Backbone as JSON Lines, residues from 0, in Angstrom:
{"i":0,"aa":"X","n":[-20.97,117.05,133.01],"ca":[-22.31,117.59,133.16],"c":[-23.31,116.83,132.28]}
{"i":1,"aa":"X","n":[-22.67,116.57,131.37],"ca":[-23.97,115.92,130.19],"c":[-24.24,114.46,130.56]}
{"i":2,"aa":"X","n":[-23.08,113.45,131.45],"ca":[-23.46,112.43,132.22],"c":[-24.85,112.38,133.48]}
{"i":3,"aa":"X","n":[-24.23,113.78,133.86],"ca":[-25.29,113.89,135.11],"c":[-26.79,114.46,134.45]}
{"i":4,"aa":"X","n":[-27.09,114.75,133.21],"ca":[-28.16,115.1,132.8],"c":[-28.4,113.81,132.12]}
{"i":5,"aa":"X","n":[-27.88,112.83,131.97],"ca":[-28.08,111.53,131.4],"c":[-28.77,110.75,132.34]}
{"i":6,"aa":"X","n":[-27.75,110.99,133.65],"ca":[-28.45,110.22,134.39],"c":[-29.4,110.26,135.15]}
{"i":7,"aa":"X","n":[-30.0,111.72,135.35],"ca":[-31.41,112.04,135.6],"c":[-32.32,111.77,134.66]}
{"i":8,"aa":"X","n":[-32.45,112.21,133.44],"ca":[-33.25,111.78,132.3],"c":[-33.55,110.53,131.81]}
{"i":9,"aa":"X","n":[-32.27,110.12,131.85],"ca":[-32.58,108.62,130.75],"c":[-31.35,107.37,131.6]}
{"i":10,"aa":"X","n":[-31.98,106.89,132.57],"ca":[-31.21,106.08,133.78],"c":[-30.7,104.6,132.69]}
{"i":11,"aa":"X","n":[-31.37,104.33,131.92],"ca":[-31.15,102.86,131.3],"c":[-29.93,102.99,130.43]}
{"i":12,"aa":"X","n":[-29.9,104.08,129.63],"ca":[-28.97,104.46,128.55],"c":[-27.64,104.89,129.52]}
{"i":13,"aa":"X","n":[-27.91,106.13,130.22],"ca":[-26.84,106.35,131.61],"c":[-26.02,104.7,131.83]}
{"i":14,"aa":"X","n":[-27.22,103.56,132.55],"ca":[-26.46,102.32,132.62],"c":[-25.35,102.05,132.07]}
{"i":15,"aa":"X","n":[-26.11,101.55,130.51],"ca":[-25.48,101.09,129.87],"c":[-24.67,101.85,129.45]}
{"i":16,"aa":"X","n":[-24.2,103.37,128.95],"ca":[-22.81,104.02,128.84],"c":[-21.59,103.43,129.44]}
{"i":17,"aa":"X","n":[-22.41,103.59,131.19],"ca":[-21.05,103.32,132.07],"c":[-20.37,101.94,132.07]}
{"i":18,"aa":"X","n":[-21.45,101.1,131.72],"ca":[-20.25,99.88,131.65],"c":[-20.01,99.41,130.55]}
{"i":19,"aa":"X","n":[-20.26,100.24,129.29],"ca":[-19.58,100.1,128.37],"c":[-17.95,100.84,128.72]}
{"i":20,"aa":"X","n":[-18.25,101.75,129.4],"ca":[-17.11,102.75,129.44],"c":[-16.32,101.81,130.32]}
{"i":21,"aa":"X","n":[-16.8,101.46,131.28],"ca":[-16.11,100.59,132.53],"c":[-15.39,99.09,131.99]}
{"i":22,"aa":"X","n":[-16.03,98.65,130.45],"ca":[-15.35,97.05,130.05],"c":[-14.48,98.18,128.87]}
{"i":23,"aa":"X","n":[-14.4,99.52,128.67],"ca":[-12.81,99.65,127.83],"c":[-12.25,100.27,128.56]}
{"i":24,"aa":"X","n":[-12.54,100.61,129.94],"ca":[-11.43,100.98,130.77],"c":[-10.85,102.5,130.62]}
{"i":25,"aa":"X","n":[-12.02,102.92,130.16],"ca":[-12.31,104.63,130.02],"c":[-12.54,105.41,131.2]}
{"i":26,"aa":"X","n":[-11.69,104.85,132.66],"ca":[-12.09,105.15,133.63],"c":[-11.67,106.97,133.56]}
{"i":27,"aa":"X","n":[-11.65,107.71,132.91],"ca":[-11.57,108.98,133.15],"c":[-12.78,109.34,133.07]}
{"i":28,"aa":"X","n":[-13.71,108.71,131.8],"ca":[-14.68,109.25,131.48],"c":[-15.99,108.52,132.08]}
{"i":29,"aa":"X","n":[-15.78,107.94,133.04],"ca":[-16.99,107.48,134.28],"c":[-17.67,108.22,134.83]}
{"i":30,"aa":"X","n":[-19.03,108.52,135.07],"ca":[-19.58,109.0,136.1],"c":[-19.25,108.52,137.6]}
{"i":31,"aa":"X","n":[-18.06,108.66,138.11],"ca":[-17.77,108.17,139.08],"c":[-18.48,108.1,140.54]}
{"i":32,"aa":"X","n":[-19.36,109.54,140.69],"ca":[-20.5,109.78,142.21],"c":[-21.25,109.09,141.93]}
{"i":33,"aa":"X","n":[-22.09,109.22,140.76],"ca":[-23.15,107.98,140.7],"c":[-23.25,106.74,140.29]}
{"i":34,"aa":"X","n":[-21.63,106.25,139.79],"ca":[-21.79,105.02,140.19],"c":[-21.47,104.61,141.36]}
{"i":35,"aa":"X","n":[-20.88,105.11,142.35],"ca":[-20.47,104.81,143.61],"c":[-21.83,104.73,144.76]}
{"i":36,"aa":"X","n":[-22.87,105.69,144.25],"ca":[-23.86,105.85,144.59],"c":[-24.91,104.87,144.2]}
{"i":37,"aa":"X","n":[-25.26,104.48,143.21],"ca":[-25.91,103.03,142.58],"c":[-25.76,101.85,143.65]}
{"i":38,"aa":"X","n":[-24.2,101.89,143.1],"ca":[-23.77,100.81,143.89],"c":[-24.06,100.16,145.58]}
{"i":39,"aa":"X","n":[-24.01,101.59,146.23],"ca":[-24.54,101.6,147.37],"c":[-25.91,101.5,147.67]}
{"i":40,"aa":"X","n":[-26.83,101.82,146.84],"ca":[-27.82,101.38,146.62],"c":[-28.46,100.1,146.58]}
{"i":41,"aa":"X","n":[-27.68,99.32,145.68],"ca":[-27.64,97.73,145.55],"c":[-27.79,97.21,146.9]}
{"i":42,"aa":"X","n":[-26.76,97.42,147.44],"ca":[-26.21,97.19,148.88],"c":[-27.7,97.52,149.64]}
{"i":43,"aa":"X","n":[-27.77,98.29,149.95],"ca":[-29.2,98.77,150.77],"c":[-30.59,98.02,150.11]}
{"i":44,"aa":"X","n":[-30.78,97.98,149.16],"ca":[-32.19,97.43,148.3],"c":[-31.96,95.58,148.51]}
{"i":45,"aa":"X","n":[-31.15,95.39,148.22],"ca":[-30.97,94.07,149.2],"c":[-31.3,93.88,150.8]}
{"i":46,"aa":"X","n":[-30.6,94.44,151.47],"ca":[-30.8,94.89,153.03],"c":[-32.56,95.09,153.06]}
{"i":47,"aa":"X","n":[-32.52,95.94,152.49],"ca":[-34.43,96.08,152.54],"c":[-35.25,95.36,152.63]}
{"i":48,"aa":"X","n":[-34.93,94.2,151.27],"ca":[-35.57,92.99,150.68],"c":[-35.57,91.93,152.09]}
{"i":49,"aa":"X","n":[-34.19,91.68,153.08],"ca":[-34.44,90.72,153.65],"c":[-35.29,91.2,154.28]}
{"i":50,"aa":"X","n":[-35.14,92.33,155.33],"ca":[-35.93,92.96,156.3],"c":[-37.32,93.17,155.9]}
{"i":51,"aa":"X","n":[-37.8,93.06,155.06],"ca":[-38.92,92.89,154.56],"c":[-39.42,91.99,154.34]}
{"i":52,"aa":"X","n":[-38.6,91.22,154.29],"ca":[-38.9,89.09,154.27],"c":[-39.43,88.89,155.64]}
{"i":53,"aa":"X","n":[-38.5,89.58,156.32],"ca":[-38.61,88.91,157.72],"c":[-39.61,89.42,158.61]}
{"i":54,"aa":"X","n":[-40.25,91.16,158.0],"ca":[-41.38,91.84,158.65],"c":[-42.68,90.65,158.2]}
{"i":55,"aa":"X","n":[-42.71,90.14,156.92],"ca":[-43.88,89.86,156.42],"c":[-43.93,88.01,157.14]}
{"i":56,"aa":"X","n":[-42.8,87.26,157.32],"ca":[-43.0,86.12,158.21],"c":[-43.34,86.5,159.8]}
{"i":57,"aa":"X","n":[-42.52,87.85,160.23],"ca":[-42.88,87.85,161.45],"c":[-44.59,88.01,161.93]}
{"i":58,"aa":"X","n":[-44.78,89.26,160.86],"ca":[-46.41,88.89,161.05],"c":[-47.06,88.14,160.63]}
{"i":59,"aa":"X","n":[-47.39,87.1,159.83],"ca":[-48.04,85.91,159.58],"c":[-47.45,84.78,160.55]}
{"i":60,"aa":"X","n":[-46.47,84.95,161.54],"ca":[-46.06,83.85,162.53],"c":[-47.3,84.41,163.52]}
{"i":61,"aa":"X","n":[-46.83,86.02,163.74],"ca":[-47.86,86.3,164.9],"c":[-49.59,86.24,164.83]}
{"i":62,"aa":"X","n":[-49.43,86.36,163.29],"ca":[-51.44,86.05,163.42],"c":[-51.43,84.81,163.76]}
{"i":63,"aa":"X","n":[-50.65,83.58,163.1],"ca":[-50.68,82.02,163.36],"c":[-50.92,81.87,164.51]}
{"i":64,"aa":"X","n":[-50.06,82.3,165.62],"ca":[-50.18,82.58,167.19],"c":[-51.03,82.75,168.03]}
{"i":65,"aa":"X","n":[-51.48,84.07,167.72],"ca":[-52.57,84.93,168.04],"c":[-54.09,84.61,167.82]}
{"i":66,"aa":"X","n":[-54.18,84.57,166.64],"ca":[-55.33,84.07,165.89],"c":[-55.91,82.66,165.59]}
{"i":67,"aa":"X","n":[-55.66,81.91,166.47],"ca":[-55.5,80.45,166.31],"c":[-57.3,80.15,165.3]}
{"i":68,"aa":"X","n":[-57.72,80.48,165.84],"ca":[-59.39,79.83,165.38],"c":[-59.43,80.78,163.9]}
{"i":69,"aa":"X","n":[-58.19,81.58,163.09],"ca":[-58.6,82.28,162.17],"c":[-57.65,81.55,161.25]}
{"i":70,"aa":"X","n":[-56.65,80.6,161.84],"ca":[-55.91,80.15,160.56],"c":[-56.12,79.94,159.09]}
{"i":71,"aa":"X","n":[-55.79,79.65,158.07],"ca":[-55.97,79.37,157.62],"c":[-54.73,78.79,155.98]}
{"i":72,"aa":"X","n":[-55.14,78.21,155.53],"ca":[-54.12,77.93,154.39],"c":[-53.26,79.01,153.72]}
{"i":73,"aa":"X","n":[-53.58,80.04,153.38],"ca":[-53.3,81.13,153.0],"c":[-52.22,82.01,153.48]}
{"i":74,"aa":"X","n":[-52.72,81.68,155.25],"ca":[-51.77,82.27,155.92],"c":[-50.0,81.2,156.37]}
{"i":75,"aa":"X","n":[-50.18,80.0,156.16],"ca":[-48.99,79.29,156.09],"c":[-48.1,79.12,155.01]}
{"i":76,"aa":"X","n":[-49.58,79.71,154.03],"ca":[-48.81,79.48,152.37],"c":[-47.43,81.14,152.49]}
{"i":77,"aa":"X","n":[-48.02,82.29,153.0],"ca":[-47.6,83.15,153.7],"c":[-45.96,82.89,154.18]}
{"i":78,"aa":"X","n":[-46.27,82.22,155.33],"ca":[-45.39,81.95,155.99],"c":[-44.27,81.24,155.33]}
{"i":79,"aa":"X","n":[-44.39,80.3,154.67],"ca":[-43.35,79.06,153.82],"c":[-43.27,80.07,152.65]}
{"i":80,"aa":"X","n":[-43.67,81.03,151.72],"ca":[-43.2,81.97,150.71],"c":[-42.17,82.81,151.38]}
{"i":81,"aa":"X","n":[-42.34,83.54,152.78],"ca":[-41.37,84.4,153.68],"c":[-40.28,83.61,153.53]}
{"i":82,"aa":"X","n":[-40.21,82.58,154.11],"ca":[-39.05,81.74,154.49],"c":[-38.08,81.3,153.3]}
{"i":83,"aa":"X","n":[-39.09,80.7,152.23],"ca":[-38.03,80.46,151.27],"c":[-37.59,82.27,150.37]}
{"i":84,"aa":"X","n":[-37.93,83.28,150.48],"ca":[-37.45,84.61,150.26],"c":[-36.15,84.85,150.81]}
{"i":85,"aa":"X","n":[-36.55,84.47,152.38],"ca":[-35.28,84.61,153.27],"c":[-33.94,83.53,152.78]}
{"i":86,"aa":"X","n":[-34.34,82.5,152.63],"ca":[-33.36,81.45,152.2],"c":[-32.62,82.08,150.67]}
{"i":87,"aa":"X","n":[-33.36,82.45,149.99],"ca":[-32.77,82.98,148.75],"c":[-31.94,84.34,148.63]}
{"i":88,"aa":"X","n":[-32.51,85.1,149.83],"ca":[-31.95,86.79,149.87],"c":[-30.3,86.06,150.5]}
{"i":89,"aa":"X","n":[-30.17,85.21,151.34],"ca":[-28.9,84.77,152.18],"c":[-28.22,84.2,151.27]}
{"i":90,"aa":"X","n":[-28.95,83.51,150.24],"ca":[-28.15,82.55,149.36],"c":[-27.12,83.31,148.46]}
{"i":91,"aa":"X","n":[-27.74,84.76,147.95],"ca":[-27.64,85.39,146.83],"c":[-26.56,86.68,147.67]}
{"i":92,"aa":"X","n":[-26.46,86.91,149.23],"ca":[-26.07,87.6,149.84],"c":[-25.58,87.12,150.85]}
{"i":93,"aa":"X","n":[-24.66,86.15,151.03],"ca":[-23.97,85.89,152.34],"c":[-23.45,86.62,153.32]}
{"i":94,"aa":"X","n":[-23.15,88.11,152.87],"ca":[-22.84,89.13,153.73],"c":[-23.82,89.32,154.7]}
{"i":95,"aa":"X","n":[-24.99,89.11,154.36],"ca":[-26.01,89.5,155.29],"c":[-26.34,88.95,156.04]}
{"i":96,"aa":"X","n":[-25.59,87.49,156.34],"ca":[-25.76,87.26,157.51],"c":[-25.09,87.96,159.07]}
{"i":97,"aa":"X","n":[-23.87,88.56,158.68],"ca":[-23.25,89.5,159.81],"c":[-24.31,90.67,160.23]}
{"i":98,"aa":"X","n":[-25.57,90.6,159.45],"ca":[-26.65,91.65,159.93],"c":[-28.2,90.91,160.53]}
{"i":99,"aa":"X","n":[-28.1,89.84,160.74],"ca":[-29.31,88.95,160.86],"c":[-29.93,89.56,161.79]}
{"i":100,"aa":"X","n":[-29.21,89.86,163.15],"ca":[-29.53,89.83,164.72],"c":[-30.33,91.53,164.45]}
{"i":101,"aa":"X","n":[-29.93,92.33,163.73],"ca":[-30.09,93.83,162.97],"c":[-31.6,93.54,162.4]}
{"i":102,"aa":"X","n":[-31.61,92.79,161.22],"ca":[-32.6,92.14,160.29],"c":[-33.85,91.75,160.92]}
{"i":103,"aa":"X","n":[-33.3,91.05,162.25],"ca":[-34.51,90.37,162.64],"c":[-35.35,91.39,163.71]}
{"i":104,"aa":"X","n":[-34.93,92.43,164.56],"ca":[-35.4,93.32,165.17],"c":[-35.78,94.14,164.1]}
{"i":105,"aa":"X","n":[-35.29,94.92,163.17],"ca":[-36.22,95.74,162.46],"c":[-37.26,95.2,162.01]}
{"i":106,"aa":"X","n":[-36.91,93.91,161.57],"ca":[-38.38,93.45,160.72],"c":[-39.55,93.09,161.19]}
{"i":107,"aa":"X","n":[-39.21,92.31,162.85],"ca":[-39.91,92.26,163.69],"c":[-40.74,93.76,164.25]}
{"i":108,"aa":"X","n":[-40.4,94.78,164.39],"ca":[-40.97,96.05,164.89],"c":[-41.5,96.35,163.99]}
{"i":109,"aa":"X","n":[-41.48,96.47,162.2],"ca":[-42.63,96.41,161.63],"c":[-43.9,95.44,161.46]}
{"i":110,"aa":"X","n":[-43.38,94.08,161.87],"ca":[-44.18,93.04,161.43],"c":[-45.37,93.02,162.68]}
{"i":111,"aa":"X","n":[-44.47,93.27,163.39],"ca":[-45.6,93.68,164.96],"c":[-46.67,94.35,164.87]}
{"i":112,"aa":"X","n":[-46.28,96.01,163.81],"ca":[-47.15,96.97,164.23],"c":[-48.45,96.13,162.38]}
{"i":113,"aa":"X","n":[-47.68,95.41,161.61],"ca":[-48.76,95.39,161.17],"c":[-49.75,93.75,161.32]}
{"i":114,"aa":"X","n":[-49.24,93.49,162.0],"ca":[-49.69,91.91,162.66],"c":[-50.86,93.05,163.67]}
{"i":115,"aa":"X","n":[-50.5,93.84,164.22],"ca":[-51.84,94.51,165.08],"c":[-52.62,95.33,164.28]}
{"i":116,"aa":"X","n":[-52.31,95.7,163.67],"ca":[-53.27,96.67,162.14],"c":[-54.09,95.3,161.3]}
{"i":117,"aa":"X","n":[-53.89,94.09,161.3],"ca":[-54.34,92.94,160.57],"c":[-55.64,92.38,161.16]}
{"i":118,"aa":"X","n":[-55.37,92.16,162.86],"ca":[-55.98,91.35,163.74],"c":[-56.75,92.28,164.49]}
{"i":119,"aa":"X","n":[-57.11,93.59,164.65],"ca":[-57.15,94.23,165.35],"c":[-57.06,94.21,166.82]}
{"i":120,"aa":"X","n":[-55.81,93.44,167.22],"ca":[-55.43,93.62,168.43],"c":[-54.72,94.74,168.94]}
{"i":121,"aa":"X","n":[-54.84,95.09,170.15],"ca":[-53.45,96.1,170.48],"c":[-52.04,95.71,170.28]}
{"i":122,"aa":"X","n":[-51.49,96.64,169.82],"ca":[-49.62,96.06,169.63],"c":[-48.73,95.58,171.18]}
{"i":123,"aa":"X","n":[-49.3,96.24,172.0],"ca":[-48.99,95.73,173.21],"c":[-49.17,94.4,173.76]}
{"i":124,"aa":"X","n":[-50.16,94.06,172.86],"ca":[-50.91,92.61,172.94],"c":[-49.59,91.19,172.93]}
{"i":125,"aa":"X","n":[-48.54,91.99,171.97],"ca":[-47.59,91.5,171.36],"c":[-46.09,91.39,171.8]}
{"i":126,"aa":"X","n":[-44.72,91.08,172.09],"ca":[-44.06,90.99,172.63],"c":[-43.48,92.18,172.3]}
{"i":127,"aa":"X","n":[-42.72,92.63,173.32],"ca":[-41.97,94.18,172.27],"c":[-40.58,93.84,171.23]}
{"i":128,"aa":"X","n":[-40.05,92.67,172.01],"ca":[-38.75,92.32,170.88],"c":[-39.43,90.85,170.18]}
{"i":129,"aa":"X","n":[-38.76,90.0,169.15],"ca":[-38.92,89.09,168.82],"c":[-39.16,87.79,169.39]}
{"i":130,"aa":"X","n":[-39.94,87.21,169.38],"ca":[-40.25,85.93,170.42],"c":[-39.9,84.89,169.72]}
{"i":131,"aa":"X","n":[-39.35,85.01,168.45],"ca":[-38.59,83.95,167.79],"c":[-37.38,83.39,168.12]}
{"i":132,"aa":"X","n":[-36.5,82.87,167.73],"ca":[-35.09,83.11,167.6],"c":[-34.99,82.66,165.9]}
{"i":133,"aa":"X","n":[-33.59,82.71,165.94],"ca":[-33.27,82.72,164.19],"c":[-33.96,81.62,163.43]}
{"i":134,"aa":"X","n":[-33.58,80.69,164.44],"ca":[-33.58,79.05,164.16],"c":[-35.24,78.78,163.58]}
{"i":135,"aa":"X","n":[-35.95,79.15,164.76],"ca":[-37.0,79.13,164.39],"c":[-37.96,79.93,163.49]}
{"i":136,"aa":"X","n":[-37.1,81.24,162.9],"ca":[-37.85,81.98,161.77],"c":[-37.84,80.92,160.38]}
{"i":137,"aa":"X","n":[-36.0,80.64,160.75],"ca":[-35.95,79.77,158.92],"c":[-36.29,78.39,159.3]}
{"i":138,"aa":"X","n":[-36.91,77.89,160.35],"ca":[-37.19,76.02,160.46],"c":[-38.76,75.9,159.67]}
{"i":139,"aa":"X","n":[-38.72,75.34,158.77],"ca":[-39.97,75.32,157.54],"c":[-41.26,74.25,158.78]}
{"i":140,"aa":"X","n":[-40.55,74.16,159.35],"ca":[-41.72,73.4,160.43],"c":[-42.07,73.77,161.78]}
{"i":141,"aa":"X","n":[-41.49,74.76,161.8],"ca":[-42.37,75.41,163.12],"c":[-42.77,76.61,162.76]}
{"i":142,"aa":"X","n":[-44.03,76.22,163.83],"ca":[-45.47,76.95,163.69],"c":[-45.92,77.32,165.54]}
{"i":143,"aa":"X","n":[-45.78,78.43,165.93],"ca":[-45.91,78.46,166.93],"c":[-47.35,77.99,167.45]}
{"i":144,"aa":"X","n":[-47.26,77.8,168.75],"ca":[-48.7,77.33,168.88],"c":[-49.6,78.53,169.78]}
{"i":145,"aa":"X","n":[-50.99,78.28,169.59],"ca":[-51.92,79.31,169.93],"c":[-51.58,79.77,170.88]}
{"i":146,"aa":"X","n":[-51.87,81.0,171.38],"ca":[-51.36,81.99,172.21],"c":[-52.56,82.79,173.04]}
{"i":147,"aa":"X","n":[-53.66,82.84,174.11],"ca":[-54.31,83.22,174.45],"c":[-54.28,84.43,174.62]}
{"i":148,"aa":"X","n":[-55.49,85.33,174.43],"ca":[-55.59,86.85,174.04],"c":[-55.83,87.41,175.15]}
């Protein structure tokens, strides 16, 4: 009980207990739910991070697209920051590539609705699944070309 009031109150100290406890092998005296729970956490807050890489390239691909006469530097600088995010979340997480095809539809269905909240176009305006493919999210040189409204 006094773990689980540790680890609501004071999460840093909680930390560090457990893997002090965990490098002498005090595994009786582990908070065992919440580290199992942390842990799973990790797992997901990663997952997040790509899908969130990939919402924020998908919509700066689609203003690039869309918005041709609004380009601007800012928005490619955009685009090449997404990409190398994505390159680093895969680097640091190779598992996640067995979730890409996952990754790239969620991130795309947010990046959509805020690529139309940006431009004020209709979202319909927009493809309903991804008009990318993989290749071309992580190719640092393609840039789709203008897209009539």
């Amino acid at each position: 009980m006094i773990q689980h009031n540790l680890y609501e109150n004071d999460f840093y100290t909680w930390s560090c207990q457990q893997a002090q406890l965990l490098r002498e092998k005090k595994f009786d005296q582990v908070d065992w739910s919440n580290i199992i729970e942390e842990i799973e956490d990790l797992g997901r807050s990663e997952y997040r991070a790509f899908v969130s890489a990939i919402e924020q390239l998908t919509l700066h691909l689609l203003k690039w697209q869309y918005q041709k006469e609004r380009r601007s530097p800012s928005w490619r600088h955009s685009i090449d920051k997404q990409r190398i995010q994505i390159e680093r979340i895969l680097e640091d997480n190779p598992g996640l590539q067995t979730r890409i095809q996952e990754a790239v539809s969620k991130g795309y269905k947010y990046g959509r609705k805020g690529a139309s909240k940006e431009t004020f176009l209709d979202e319909k305006v927009f493809p309903q699944g991804c008009p990318y493919t993989w290749e071309e999210l992580v190719d640092e040189d393609f840039f789709p070309e203008g897209h009539q409204v």
